[in-house]
PDB file of C-alpha atoms in Angstrom:
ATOM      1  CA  UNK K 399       7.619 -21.819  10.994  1.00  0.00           C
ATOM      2  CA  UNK K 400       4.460 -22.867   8.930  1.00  0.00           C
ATOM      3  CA  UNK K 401       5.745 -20.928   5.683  1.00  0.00           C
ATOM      4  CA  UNK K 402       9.604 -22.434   5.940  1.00  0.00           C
ATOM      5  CA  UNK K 403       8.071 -26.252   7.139  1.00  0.00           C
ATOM      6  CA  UNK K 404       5.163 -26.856   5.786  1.00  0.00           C
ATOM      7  CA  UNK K 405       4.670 -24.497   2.610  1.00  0.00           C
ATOM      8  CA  UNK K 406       7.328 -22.811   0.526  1.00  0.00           C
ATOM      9  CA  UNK K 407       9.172 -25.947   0.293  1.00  0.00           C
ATOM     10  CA  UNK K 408       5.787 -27.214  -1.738  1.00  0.00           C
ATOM     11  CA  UNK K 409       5.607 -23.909  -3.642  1.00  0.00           C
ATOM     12  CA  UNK K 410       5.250 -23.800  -7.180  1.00  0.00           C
ATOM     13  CA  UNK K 411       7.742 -21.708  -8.900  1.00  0.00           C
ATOM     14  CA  UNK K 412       5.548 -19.549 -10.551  1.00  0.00           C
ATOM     15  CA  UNK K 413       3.934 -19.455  -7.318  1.00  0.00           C
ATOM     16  CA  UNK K 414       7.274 -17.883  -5.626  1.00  0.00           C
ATOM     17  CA  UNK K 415       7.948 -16.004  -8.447  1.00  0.00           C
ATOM     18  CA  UNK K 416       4.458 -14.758  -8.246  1.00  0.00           C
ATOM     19  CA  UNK K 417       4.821 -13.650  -4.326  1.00  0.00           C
ATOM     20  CA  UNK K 418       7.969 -12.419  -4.766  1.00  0.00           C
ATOM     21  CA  UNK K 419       6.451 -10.044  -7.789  1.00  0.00           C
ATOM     22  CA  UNK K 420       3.600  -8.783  -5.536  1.00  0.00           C
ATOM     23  CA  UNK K 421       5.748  -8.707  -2.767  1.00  0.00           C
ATOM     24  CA  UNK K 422       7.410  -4.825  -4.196  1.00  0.00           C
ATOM     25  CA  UNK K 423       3.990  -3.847  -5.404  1.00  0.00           C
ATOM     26  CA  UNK K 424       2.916  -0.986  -3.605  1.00  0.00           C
ATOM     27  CA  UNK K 425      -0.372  -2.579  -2.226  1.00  0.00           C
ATOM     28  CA  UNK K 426       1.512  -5.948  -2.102  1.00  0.00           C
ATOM     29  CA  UNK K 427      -0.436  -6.554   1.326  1.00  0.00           C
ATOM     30  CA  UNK K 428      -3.459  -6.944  -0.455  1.00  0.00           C
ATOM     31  CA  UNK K 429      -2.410 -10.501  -1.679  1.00  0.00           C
ATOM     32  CA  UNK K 430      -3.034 -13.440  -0.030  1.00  0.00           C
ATOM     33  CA  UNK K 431      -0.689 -14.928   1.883  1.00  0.00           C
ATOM     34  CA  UNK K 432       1.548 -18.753   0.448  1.00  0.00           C
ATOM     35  CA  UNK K 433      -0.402 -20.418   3.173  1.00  0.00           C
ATOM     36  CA  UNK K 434      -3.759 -19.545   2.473  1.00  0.00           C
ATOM     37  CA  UNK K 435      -2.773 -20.080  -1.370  1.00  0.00           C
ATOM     38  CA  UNK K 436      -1.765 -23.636  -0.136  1.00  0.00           C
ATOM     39  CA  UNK K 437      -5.245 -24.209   1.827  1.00  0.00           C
ATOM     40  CA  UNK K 438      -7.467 -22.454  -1.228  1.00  0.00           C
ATOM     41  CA  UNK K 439      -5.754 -25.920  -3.301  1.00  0.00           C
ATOM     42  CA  UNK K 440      -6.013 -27.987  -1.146  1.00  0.00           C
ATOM     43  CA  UNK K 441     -10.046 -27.354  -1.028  1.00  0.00           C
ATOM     44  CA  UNK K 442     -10.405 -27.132  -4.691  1.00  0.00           C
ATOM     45  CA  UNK K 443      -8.827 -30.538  -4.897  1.00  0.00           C
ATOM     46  CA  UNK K 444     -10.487 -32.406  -1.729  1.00  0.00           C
ATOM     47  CA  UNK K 445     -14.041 -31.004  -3.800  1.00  0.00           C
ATOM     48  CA  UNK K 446     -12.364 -31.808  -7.124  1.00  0.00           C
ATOM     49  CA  UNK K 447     -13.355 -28.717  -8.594  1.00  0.00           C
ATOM     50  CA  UNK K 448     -14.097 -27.453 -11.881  1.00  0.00           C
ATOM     51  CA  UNK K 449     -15.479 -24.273 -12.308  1.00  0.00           C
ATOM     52  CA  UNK K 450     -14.741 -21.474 -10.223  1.00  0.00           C
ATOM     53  CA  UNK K 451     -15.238 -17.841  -9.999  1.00  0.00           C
ATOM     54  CA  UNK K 452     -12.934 -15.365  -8.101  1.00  0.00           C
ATOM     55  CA  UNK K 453     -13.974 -11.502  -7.232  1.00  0.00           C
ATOM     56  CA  UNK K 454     -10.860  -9.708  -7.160  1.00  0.00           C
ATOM     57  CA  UNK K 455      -7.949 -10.928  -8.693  1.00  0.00           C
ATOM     58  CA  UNK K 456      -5.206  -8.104  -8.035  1.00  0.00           C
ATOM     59  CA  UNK K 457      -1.706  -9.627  -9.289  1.00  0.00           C
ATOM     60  CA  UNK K 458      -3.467 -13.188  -9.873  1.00  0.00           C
ATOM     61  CA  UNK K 459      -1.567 -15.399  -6.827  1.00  0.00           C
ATOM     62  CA  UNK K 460      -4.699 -16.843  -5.897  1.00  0.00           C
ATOM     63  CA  UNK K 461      -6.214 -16.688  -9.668  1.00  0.00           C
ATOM     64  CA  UNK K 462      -3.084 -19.113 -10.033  1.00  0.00           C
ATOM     65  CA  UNK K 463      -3.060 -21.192  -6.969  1.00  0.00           C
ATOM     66  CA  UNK K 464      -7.077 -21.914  -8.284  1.00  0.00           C
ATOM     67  CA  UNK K 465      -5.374 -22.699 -11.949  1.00  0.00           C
ATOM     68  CA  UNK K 466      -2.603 -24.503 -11.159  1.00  0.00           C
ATOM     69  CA  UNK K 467      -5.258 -26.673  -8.703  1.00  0.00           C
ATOM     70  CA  UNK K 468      -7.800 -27.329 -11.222  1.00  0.00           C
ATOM     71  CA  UNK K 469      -7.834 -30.503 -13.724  1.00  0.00           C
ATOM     72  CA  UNK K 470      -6.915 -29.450 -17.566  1.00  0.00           C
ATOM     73  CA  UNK K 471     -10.636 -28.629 -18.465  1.00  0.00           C
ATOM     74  CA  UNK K 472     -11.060 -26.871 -15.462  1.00  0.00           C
ATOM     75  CA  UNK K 473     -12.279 -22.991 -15.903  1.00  0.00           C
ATOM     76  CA  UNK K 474     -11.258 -20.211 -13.522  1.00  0.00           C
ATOM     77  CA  UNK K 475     -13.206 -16.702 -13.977  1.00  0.00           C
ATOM     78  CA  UNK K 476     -11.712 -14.094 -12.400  1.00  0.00           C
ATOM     79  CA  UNK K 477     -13.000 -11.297 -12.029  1.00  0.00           C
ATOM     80  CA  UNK K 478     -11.128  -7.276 -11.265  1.00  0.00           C
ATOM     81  CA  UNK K 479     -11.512  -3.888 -11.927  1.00  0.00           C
ATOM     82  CA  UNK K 480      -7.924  -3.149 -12.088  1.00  0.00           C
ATOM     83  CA  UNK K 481      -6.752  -5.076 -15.719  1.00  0.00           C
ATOM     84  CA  UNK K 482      -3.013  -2.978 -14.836  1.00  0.00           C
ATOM     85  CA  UNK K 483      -2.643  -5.142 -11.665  1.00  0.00           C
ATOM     86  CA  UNK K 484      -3.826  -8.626 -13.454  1.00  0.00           C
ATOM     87  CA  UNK K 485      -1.307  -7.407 -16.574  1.00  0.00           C
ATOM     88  CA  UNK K 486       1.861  -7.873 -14.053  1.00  0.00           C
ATOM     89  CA  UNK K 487       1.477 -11.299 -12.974  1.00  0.00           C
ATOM     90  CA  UNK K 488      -0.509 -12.557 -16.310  1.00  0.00           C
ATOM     91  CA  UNK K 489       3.332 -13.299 -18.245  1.00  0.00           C
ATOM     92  CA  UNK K 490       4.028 -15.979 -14.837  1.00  0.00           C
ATOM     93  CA  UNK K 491       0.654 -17.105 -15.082  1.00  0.00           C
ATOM     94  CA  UNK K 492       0.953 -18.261 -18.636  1.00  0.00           C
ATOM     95  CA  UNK K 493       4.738 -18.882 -17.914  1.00  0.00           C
ATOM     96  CA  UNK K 494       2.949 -21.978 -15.943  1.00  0.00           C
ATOM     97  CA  UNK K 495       1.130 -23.202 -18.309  1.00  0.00           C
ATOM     98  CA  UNK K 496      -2.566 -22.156 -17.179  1.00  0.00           C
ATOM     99  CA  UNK K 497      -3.730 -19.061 -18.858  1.00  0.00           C
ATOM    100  CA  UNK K 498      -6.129 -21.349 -20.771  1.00  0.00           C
ATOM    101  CA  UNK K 499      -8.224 -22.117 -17.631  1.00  0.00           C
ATOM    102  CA  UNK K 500      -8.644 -18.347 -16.484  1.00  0.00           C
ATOM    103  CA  UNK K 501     -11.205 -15.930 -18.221  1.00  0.00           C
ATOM    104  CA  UNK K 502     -10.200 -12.523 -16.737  1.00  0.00           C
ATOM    105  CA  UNK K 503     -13.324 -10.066 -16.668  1.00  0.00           C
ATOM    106  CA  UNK K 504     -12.576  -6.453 -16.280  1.00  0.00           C
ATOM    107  CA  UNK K 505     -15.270  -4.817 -14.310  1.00  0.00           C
ATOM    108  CA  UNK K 506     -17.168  -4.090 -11.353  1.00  0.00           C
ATOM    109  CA  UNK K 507     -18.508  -7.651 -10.046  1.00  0.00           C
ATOM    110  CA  UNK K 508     -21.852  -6.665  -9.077  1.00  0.00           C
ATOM    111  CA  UNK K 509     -23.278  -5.918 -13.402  1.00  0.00           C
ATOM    112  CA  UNK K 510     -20.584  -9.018 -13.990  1.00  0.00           C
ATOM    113  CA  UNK K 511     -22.217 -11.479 -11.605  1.00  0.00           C
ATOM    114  CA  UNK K 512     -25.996 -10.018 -12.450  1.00  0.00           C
ATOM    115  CA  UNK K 513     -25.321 -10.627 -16.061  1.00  0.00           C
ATOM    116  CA  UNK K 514     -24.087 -14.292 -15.857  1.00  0.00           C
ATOM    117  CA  UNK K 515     -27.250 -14.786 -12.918  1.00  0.00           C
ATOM    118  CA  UNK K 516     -29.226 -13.941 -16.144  1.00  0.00           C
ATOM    119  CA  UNK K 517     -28.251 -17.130 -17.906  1.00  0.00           C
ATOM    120  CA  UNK K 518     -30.235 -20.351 -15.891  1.00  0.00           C
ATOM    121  CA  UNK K 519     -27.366 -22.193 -17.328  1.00  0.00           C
ATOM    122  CA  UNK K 520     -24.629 -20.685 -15.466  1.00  0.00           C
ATOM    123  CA  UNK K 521     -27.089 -20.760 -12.135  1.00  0.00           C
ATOM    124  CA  UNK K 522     -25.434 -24.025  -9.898  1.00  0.00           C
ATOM    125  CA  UNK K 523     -22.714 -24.450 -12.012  1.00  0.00           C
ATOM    126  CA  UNK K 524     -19.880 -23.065  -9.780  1.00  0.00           C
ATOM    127  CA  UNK K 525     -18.050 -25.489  -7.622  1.00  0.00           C
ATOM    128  CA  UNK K 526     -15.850 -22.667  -5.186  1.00  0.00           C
ATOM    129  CA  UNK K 527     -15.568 -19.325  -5.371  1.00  0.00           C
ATOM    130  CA  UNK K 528     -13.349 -16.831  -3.697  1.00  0.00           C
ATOM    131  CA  UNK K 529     -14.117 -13.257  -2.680  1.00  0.00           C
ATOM    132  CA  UNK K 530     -11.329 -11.021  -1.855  1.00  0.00           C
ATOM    133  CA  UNK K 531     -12.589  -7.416  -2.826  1.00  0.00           C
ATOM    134  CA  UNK K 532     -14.360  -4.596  -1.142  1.00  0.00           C
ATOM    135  CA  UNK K 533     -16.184  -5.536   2.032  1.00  0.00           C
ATOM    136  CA  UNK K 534     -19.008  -2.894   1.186  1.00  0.00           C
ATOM    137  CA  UNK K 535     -20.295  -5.518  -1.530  1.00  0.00           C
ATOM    138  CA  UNK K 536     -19.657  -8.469   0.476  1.00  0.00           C
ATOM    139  CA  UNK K 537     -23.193  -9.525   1.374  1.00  0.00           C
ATOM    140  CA  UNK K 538     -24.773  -8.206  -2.408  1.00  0.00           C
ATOM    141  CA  UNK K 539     -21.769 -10.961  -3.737  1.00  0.00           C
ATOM    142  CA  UNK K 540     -23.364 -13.680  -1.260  1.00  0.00           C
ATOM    143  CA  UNK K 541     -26.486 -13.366  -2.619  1.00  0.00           C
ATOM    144  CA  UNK K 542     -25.328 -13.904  -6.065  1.00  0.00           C
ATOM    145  CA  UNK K 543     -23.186 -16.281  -5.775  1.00  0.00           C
ATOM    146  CA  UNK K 544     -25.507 -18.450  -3.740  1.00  0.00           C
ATOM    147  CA  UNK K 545     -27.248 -18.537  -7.169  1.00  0.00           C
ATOM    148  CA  UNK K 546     -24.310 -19.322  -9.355  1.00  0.00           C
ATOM    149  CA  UNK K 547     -22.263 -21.787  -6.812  1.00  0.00           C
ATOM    150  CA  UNK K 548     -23.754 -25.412  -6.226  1.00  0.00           C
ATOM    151  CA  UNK K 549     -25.177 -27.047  -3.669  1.00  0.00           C
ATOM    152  CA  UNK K 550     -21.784 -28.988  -1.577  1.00  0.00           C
ATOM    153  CA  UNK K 551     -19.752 -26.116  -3.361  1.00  0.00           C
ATOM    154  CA  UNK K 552     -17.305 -23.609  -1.452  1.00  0.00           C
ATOM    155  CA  UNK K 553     -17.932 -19.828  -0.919  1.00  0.00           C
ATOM    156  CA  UNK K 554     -14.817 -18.554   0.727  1.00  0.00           C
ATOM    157  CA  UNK K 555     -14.412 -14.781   2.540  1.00  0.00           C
ATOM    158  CA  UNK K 556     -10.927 -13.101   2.566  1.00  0.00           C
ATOM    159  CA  UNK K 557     -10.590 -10.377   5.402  1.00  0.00           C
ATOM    160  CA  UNK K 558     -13.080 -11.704   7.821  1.00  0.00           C
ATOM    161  CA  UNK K 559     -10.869 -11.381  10.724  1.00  0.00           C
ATOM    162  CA  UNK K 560      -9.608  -8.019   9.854  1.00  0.00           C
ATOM    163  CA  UNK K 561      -6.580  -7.589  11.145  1.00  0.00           C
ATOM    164  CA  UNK K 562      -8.377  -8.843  14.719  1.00  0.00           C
ATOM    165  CA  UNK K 563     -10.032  -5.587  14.941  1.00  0.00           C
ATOM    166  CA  UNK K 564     -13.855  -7.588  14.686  1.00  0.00           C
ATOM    167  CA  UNK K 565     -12.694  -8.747  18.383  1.00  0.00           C
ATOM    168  CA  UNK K 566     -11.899  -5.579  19.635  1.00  0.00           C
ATOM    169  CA  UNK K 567     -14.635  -2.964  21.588  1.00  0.00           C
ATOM    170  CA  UNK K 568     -16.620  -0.925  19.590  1.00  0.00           C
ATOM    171  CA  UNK K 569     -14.461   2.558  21.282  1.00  0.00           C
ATOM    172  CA  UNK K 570     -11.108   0.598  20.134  1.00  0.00           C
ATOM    173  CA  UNK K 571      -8.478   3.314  18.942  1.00  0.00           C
ATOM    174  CA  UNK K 572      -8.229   2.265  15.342  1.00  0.00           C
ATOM    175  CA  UNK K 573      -7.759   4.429  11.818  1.00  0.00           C
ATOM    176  CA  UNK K 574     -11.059   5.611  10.598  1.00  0.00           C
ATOM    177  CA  UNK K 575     -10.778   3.180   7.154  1.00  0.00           C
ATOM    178  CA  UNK K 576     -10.095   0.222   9.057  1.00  0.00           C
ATOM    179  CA  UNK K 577     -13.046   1.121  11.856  1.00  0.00           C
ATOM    180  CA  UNK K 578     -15.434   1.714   8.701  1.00  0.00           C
ATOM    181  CA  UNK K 579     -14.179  -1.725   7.327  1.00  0.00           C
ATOM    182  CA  UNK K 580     -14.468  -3.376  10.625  1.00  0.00           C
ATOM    183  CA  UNK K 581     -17.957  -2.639  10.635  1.00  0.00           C
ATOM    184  CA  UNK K 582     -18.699  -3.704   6.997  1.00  0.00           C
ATOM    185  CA  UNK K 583     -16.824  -7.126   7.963  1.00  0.00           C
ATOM    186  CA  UNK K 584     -18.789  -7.707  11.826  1.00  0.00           C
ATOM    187  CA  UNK K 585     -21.851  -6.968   9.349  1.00  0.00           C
ATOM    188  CA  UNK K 586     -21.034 -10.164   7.272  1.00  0.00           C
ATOM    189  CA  UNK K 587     -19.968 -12.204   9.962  1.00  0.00           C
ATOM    190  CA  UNK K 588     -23.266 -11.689  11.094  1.00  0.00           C
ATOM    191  CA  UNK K 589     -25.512 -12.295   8.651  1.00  0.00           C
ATOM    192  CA  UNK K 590     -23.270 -15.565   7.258  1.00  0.00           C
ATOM    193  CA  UNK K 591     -23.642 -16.642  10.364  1.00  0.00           C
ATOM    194  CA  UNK K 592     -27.207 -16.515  10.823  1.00  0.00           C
ATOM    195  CA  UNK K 593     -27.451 -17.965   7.667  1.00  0.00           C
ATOM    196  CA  UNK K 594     -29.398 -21.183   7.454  1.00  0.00           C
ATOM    197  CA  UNK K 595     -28.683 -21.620   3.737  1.00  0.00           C
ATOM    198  CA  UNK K 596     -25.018 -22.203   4.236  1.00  0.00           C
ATOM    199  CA  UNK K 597     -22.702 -24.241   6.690  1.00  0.00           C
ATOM    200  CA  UNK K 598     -20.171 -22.444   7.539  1.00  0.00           C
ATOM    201  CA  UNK K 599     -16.852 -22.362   9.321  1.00  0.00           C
ATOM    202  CA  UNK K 600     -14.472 -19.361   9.918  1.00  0.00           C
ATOM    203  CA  UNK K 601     -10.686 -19.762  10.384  1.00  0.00           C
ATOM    204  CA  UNK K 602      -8.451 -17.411  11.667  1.00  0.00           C
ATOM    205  CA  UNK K 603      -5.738 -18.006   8.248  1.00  0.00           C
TER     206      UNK K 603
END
């Protein structure tokens, strides 16, 4: 109801054309969903962002819903290990008339974001950024990025949630990847929660 009411009629069609890309990719599920794509620009546009950095990119839905969000001097880094999965959606993306906000770095985040936490000039110059890679990292990306993003700027978790299993009893039946993910993901929870550096809020998107 959300999707047909509220959402794909406000779509952008590179957006759609985007989804519908990632939609036959074999790991297609790893994408965000058009609503949370909708709420990511939204944010970026209530904070009038202009500099944002994203850890993984896959296909680049999000990488684009930032883009296509951002004023025309606004700068996106994106940041993936997998260039192969960028390459696919990268003709859309510049199809839409963005690809000159993005700078897509090929790596592993954690030597990316050390390197650029070695120039003081890119320290509090982030307004958002959006993590959507592997939970093992998550809290060793908080710490960075609470160096690179702002004070009043956005850090936003993917996968917090996962899947509901964080609700469920620690003896839940559950595949072994998602229990070991589960537990990397109550982990973070945790300690964002206990935070005191951050405010936080966690919606169940």
């Amino acid at each position: 109801y959300i999707l047909q009411t509220s959402v794909y009629p406000h779509e952008h069609e590179s957006l759609k054309e985007l989804r519908e890309l990632t939609a036959n990719h074999p790991w297609g599920g790893m994408a965000i969903p058009a609503d949370e794509g909708q709420f990511l620009m939204l944010l970026l546009k209530l904070i009038k962002a202009k500099k944002t950095i994203e850890i993984g990119v896959f296909t680049g839905y999000s990488l684009l819903c930032t883009a296509l969000a951002l004023p025309p001097d606004g700068q996106a880094i994106g940041i993936e290990m997998n260039r192969e999965s960028y390459d696919l959606g990268r003709p859309i993306i510049e199809k839409a008339g963005v690809a000159h906000k993005i700078d897509f770095r090929e790596g592993i985040a954690l030597p990316l974001l050390d390197e650029m936490i070695q120039n003081e000039e890119m320290h509090n110059s982030f307004d958002f950024a959006f993590i959507d890679a592997d939970k093992i990292n998550a809290l060793n990306y908080h710490e960075r990025l609470l160096s690179l993003v702002k004070v009043g700027g956005l850090i936003c978790y993917d996968n917090t949630l996962w899947s509901g299993s964080v609700a469920k009893p620690p003896d839940a039946t559950m595949p072994e990847r998602m229990r070991q993910i589960r537990n990397y993901t109550i982990e973070l929870n945790k300690a964002l929660a206990a935070d005191k550096r951050i405010e936080i809020s966690q919606l169940p998107i």
